[in-house]
Tab-separated table of C-alpha atoms in Angstrom:
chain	number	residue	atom	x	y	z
I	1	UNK	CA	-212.644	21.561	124.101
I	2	UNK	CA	-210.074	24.400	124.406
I	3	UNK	CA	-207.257	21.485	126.144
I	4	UNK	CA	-208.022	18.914	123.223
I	5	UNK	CA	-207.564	21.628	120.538
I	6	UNK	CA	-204.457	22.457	121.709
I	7	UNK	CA	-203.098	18.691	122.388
I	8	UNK	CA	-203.927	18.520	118.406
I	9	UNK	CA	-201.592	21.868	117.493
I	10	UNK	CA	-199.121	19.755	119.787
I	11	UNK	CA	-199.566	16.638	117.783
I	12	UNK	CA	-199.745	18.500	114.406
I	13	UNK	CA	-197.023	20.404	114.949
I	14	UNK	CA	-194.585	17.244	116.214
I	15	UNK	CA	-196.054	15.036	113.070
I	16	UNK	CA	-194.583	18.046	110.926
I	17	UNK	CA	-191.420	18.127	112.867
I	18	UNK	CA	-191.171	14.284	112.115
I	19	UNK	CA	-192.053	14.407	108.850
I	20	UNK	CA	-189.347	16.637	107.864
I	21	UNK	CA	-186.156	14.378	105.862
I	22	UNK	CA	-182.563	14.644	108.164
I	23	UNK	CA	-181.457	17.380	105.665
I	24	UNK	CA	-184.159	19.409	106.232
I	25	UNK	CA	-184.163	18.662	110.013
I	26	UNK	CA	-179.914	19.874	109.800
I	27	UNK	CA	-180.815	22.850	107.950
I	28	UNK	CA	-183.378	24.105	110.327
I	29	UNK	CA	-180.727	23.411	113.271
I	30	UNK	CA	-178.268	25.008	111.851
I	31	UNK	CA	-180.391	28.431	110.771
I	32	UNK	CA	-181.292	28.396	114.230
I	33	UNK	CA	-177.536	28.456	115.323
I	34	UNK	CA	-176.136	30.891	112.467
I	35	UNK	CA	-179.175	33.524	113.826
I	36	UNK	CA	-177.436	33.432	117.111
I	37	UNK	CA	-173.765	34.026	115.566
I	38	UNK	CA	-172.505	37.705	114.514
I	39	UNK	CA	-169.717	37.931	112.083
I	40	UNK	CA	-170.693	34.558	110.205
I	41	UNK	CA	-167.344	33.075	108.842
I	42	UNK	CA	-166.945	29.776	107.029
I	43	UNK	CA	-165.988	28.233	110.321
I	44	UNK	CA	-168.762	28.847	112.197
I	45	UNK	CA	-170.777	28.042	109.336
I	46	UNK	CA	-169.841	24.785	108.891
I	47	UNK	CA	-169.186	24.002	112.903
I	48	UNK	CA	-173.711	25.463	113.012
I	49	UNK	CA	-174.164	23.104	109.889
I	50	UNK	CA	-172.618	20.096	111.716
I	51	UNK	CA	-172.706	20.386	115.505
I	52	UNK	CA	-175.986	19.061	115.258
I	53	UNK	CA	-175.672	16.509	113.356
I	54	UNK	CA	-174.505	13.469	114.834
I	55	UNK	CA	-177.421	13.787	117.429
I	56	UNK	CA	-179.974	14.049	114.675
I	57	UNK	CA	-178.572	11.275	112.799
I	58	UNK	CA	-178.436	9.001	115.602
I	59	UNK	CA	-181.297	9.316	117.072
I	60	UNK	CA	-183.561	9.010	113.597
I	61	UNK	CA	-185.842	6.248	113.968
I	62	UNK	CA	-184.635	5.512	110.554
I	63	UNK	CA	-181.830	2.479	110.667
I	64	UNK	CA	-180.859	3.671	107.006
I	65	UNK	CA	-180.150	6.962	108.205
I	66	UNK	CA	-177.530	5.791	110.374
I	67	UNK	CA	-175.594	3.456	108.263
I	68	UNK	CA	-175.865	6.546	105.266
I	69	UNK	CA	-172.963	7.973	107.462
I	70	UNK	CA	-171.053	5.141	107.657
I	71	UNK	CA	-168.825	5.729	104.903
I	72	UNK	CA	-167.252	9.462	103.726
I	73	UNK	CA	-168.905	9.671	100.359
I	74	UNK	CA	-172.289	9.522	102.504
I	75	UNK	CA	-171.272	11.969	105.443
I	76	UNK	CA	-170.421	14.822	102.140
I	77	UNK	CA	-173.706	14.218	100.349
I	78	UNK	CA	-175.816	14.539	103.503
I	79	UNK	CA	-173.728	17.725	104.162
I	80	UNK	CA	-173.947	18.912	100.656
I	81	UNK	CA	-177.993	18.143	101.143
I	82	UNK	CA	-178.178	20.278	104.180
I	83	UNK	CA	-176.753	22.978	102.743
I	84	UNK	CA	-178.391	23.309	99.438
I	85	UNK	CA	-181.238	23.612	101.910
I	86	UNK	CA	-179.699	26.170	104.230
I	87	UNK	CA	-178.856	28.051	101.280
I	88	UNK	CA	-182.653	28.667	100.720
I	89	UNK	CA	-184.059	28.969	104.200
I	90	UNK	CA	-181.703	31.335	105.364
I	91	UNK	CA	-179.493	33.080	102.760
I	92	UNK	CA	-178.891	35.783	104.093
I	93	UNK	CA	-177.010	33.690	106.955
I	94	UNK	CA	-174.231	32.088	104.576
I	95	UNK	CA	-171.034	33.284	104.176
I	96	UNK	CA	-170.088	34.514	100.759
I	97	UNK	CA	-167.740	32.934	98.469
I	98	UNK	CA	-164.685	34.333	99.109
I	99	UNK	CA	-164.212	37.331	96.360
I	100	UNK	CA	-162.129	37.499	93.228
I	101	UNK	CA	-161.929	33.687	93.342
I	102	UNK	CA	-163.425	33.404	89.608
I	103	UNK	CA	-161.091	35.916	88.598
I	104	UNK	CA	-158.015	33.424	89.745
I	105	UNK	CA	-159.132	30.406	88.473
I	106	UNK	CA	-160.648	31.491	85.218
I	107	UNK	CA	-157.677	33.994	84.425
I	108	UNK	CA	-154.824	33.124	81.864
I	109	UNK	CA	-151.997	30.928	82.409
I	110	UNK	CA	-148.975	32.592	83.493
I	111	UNK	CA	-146.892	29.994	81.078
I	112	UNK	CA	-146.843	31.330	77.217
I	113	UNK	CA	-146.462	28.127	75.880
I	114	UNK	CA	-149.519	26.895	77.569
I	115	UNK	CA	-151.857	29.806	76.803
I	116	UNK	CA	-150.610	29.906	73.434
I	117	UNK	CA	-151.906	26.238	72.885
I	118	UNK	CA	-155.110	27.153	74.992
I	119	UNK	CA	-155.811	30.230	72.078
I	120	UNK	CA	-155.146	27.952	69.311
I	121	UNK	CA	-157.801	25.553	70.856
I	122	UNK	CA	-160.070	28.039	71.066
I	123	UNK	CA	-159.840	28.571	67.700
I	124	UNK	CA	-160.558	25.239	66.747
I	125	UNK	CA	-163.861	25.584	69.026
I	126	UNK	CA	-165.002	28.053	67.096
I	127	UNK	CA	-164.397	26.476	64.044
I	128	UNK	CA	-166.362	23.059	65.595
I	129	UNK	CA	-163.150	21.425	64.821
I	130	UNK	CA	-163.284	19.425	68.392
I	131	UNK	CA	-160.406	16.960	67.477
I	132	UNK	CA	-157.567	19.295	66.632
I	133	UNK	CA	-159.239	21.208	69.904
I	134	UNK	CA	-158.800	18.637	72.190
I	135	UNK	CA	-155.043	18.309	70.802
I	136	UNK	CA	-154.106	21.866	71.371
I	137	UNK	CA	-155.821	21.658	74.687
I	138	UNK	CA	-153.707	18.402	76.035
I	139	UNK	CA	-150.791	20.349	74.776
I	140	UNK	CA	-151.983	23.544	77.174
I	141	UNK	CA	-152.722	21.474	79.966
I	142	UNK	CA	-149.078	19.657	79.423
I	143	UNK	CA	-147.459	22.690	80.268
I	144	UNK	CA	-149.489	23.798	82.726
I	145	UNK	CA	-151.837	20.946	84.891
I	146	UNK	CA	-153.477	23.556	87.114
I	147	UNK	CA	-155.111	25.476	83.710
I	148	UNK	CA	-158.820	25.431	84.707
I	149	UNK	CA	-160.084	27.157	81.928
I	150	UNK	CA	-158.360	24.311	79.239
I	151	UNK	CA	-159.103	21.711	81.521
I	152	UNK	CA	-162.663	22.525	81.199
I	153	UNK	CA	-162.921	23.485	77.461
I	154	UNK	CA	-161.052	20.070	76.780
I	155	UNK	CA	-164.447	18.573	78.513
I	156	UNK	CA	-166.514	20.714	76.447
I	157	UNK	CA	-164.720	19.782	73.256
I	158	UNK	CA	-164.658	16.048	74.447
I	159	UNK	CA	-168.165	16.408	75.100
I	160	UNK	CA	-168.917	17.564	71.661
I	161	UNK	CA	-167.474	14.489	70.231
I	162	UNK	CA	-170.026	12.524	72.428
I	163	UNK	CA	-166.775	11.217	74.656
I	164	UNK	CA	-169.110	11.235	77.659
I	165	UNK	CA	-166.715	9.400	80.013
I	166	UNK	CA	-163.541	11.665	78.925
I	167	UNK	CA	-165.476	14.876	79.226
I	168	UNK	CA	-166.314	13.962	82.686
I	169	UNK	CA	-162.609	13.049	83.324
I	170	UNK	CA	-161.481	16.602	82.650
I	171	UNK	CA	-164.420	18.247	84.013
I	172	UNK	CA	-163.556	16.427	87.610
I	173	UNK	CA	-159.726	17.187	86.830
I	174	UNK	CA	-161.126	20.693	86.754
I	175	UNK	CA	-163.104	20.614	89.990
I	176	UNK	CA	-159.837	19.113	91.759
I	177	UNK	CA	-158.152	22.272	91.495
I	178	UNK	CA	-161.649	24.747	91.774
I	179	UNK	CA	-163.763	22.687	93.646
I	180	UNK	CA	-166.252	25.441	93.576
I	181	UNK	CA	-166.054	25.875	89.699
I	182	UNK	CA	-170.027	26.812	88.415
I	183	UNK	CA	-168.551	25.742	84.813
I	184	UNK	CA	-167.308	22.553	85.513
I	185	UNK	CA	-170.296	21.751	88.380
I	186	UNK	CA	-172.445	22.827	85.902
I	187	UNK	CA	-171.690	20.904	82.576
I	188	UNK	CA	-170.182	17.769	84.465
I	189	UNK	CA	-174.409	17.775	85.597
I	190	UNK	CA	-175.553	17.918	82.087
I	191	UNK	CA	-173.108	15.334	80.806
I	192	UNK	CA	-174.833	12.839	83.894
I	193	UNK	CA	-178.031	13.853	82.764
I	194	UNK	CA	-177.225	12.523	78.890
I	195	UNK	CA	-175.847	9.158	80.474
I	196	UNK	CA	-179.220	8.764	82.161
I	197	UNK	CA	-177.287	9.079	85.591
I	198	UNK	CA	-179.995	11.486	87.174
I	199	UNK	CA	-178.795	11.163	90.621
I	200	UNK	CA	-175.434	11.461	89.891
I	201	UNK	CA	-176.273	14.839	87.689
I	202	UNK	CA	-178.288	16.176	91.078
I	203	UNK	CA	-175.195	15.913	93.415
I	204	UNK	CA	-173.423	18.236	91.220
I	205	UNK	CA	-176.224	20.714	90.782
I	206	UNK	CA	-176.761	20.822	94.157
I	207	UNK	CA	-172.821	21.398	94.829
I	208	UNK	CA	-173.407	24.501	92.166
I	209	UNK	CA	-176.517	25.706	94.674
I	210	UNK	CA	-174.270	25.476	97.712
I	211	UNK	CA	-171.381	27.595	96.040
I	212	UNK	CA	-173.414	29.492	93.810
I	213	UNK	CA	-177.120	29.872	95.490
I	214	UNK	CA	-177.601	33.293	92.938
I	215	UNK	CA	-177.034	30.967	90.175
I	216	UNK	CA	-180.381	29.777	88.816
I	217	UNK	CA	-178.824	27.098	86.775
I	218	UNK	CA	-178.246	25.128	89.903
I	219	UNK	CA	-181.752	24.963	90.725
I	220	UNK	CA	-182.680	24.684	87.267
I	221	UNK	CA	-180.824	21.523	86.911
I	222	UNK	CA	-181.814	19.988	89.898
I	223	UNK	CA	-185.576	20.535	89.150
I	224	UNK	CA	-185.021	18.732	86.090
I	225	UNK	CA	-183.233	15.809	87.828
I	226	UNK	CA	-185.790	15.437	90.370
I	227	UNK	CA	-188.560	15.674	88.066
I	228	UNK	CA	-186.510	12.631	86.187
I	229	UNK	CA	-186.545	11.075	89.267
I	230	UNK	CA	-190.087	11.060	89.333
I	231	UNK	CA	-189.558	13.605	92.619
I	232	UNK	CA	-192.122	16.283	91.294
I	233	UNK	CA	-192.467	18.046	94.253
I	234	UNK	CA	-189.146	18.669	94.895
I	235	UNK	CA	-188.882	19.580	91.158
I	236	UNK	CA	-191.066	21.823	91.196
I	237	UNK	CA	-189.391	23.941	94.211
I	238	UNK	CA	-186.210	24.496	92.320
I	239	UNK	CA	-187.755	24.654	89.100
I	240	UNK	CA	-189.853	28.460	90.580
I	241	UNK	CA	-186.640	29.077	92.165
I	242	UNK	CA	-184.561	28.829	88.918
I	243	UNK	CA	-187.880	30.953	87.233
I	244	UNK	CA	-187.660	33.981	89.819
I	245	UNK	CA	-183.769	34.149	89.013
I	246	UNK	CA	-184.155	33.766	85.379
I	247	UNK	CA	-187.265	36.452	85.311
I	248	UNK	CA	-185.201	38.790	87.861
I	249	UNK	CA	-182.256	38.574	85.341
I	250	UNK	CA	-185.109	39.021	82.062
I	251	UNK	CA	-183.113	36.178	80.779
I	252	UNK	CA	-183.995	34.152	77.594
I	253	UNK	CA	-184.163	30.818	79.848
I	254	UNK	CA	-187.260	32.251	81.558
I	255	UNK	CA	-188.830	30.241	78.531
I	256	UNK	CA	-187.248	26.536	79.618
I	257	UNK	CA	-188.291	27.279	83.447
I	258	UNK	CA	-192.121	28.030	81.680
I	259	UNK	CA	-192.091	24.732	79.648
I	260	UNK	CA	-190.733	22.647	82.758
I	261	UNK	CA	-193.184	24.005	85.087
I	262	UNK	CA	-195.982	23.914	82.776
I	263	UNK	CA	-194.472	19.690	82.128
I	264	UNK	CA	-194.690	19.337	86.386
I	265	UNK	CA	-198.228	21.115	86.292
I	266	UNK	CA	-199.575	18.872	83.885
I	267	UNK	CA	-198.432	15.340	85.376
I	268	UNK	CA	-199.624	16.271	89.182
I	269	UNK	CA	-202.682	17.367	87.476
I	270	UNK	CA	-203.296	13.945	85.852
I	271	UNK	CA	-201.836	12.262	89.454
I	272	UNK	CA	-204.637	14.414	91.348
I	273	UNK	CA	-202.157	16.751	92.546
I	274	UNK	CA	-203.054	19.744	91.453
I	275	UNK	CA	-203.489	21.927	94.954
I	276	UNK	CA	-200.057	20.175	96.135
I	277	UNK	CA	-199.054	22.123	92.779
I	278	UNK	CA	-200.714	25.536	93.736
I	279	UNK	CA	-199.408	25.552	97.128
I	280	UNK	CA	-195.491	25.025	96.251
I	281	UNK	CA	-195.911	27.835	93.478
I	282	UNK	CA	-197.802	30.152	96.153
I	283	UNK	CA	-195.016	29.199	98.646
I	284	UNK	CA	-192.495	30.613	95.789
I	285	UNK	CA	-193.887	33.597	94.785
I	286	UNK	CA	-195.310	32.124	91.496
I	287	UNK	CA	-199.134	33.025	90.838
I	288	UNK	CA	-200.735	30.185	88.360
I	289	UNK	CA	-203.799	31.452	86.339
């Protein structure tokens, strides 16, 4: 009795193993390898996060696995996917974005000319005058390409005047030069999200959680996309990770994590999944009444 209970905490325990997605199968990997490391720089973050990979990927029994990492664009989002996850099983393993970095890119622009025409742009902002805006910013940006901070309130102004496909233009221009920009990852995601282009939208919120994993907007954004995406589980683990932040922080969007979890609750309720729903919330930290 004793031998067959323990050839079924052998079988559970591989079923679970198998069960995991490649992400999550990279992510534990690579925890394992950053507990071993002292000193954790980005290099030997990023050489635990992929040593492993190739050998997982290949040897998936999943053919689609394999040919997602046939092409560049794939081989980044699995990466990016990985280490969204990292970013929550271990934290206190990843390397910190390097400091004063925000400071740089969201500082003024050393050329008068082209702060002078970033102020002036502002002031149209303010005044919800987004067309003379957007002139004043292209004027900016003219005389200096590498602005950040009017490449990204040109998107916003664009954005505004419901030019979806030129506020995403600037917001990437933007992200060229600060890749790891929260702004610009963060509003390019909500501009995707009003074009219906849910997946899209996730890749950047989950490029927000990678940089920014203290951010809850990040997981607040990708609990919404998943949850368009008809993913409510995975939904529903950002969304109480967004909650914690925004409750930790006493911040006003504590009320939009509320109504999204109470919107998850309610649908696995009517789908029969209410104890799926009770068990992700107790595995965050969240106690339903």
């Amino acid at each position: 009795m004793k031998k067959n209970y323990l050839l079924f905490l052998v079988f559970t325990s591989f079923s679970a193993m198998h069960s995991q997605t490649i992400e999550e199968k990279i992510a534990s990997k690579a925890c394992e390898c950053l507990q071993k490391k002292t000193n954790i720089t980005r290099d030997i973050y990023i050489e635990c996060l992929t040593s492993n990979m190739g050998e997982l990927v290949l040897t998936d029994k999943d053919p689609k696995i394999r040919e997602s990492i046939n092409t560049v664009d794939g081989i980044q989002n699995m990466i990016l996917r990985a280490e969204s996850l990292v970013a929550k099983k271990c934290p206190d393993l990843v390397p910190p974005v390097v400091e004063n970095k925000e400071d740089i890119f969201y500082g003024k622009s050393k050329n008068k000319n082209a702060q002078n025409s970033y102020t002036i742009g502002q002031d149209f902002m303010n005044q919800e005058n987004y067309k003379m805006a957007v002139e004043s910013f292209q004027l900016a940006i003219k005389e200096d390409p590498t602005f950040v901070l009017a490449l990204d309130d040109m998107a916003v102004s664009y954005r505004q005047l419901n030019d979806y496909e030129n506020a995403i233009k600037y917001y990437k221009k933007s992200l060229e030069i600060y890749p790891e920009g929260s702004f610009a990852l963060m509003n390019i995601g909500v501009v995707y999200t009003f074009k219906s282009d849910y997946k899209t939208a996730l890749s950047y919120y989950e490029k927000l959680i990678q940089y920014h994993p203290d951010n809850a907007e990040g997981y607040f954004g990708a609990g919404k996309s998943y949850f368009l995406l008809k993913d409510d589980e995975k939904a529903l683990d950002n969304i109480c990770i967004a909650h914690i932040i925004y409750t930790n922080e006493k911040s006003d969007y504590v009320k939009d994590s509320e109504k999204l979890l109470a919107g998850i609750y309610q649908k696995m309720k009517s789908e029969n999944k209410e104890e799926v729903f009770k068990k992700i919330a107790a595995k965050n930290n969240i106690k339903i009444d």
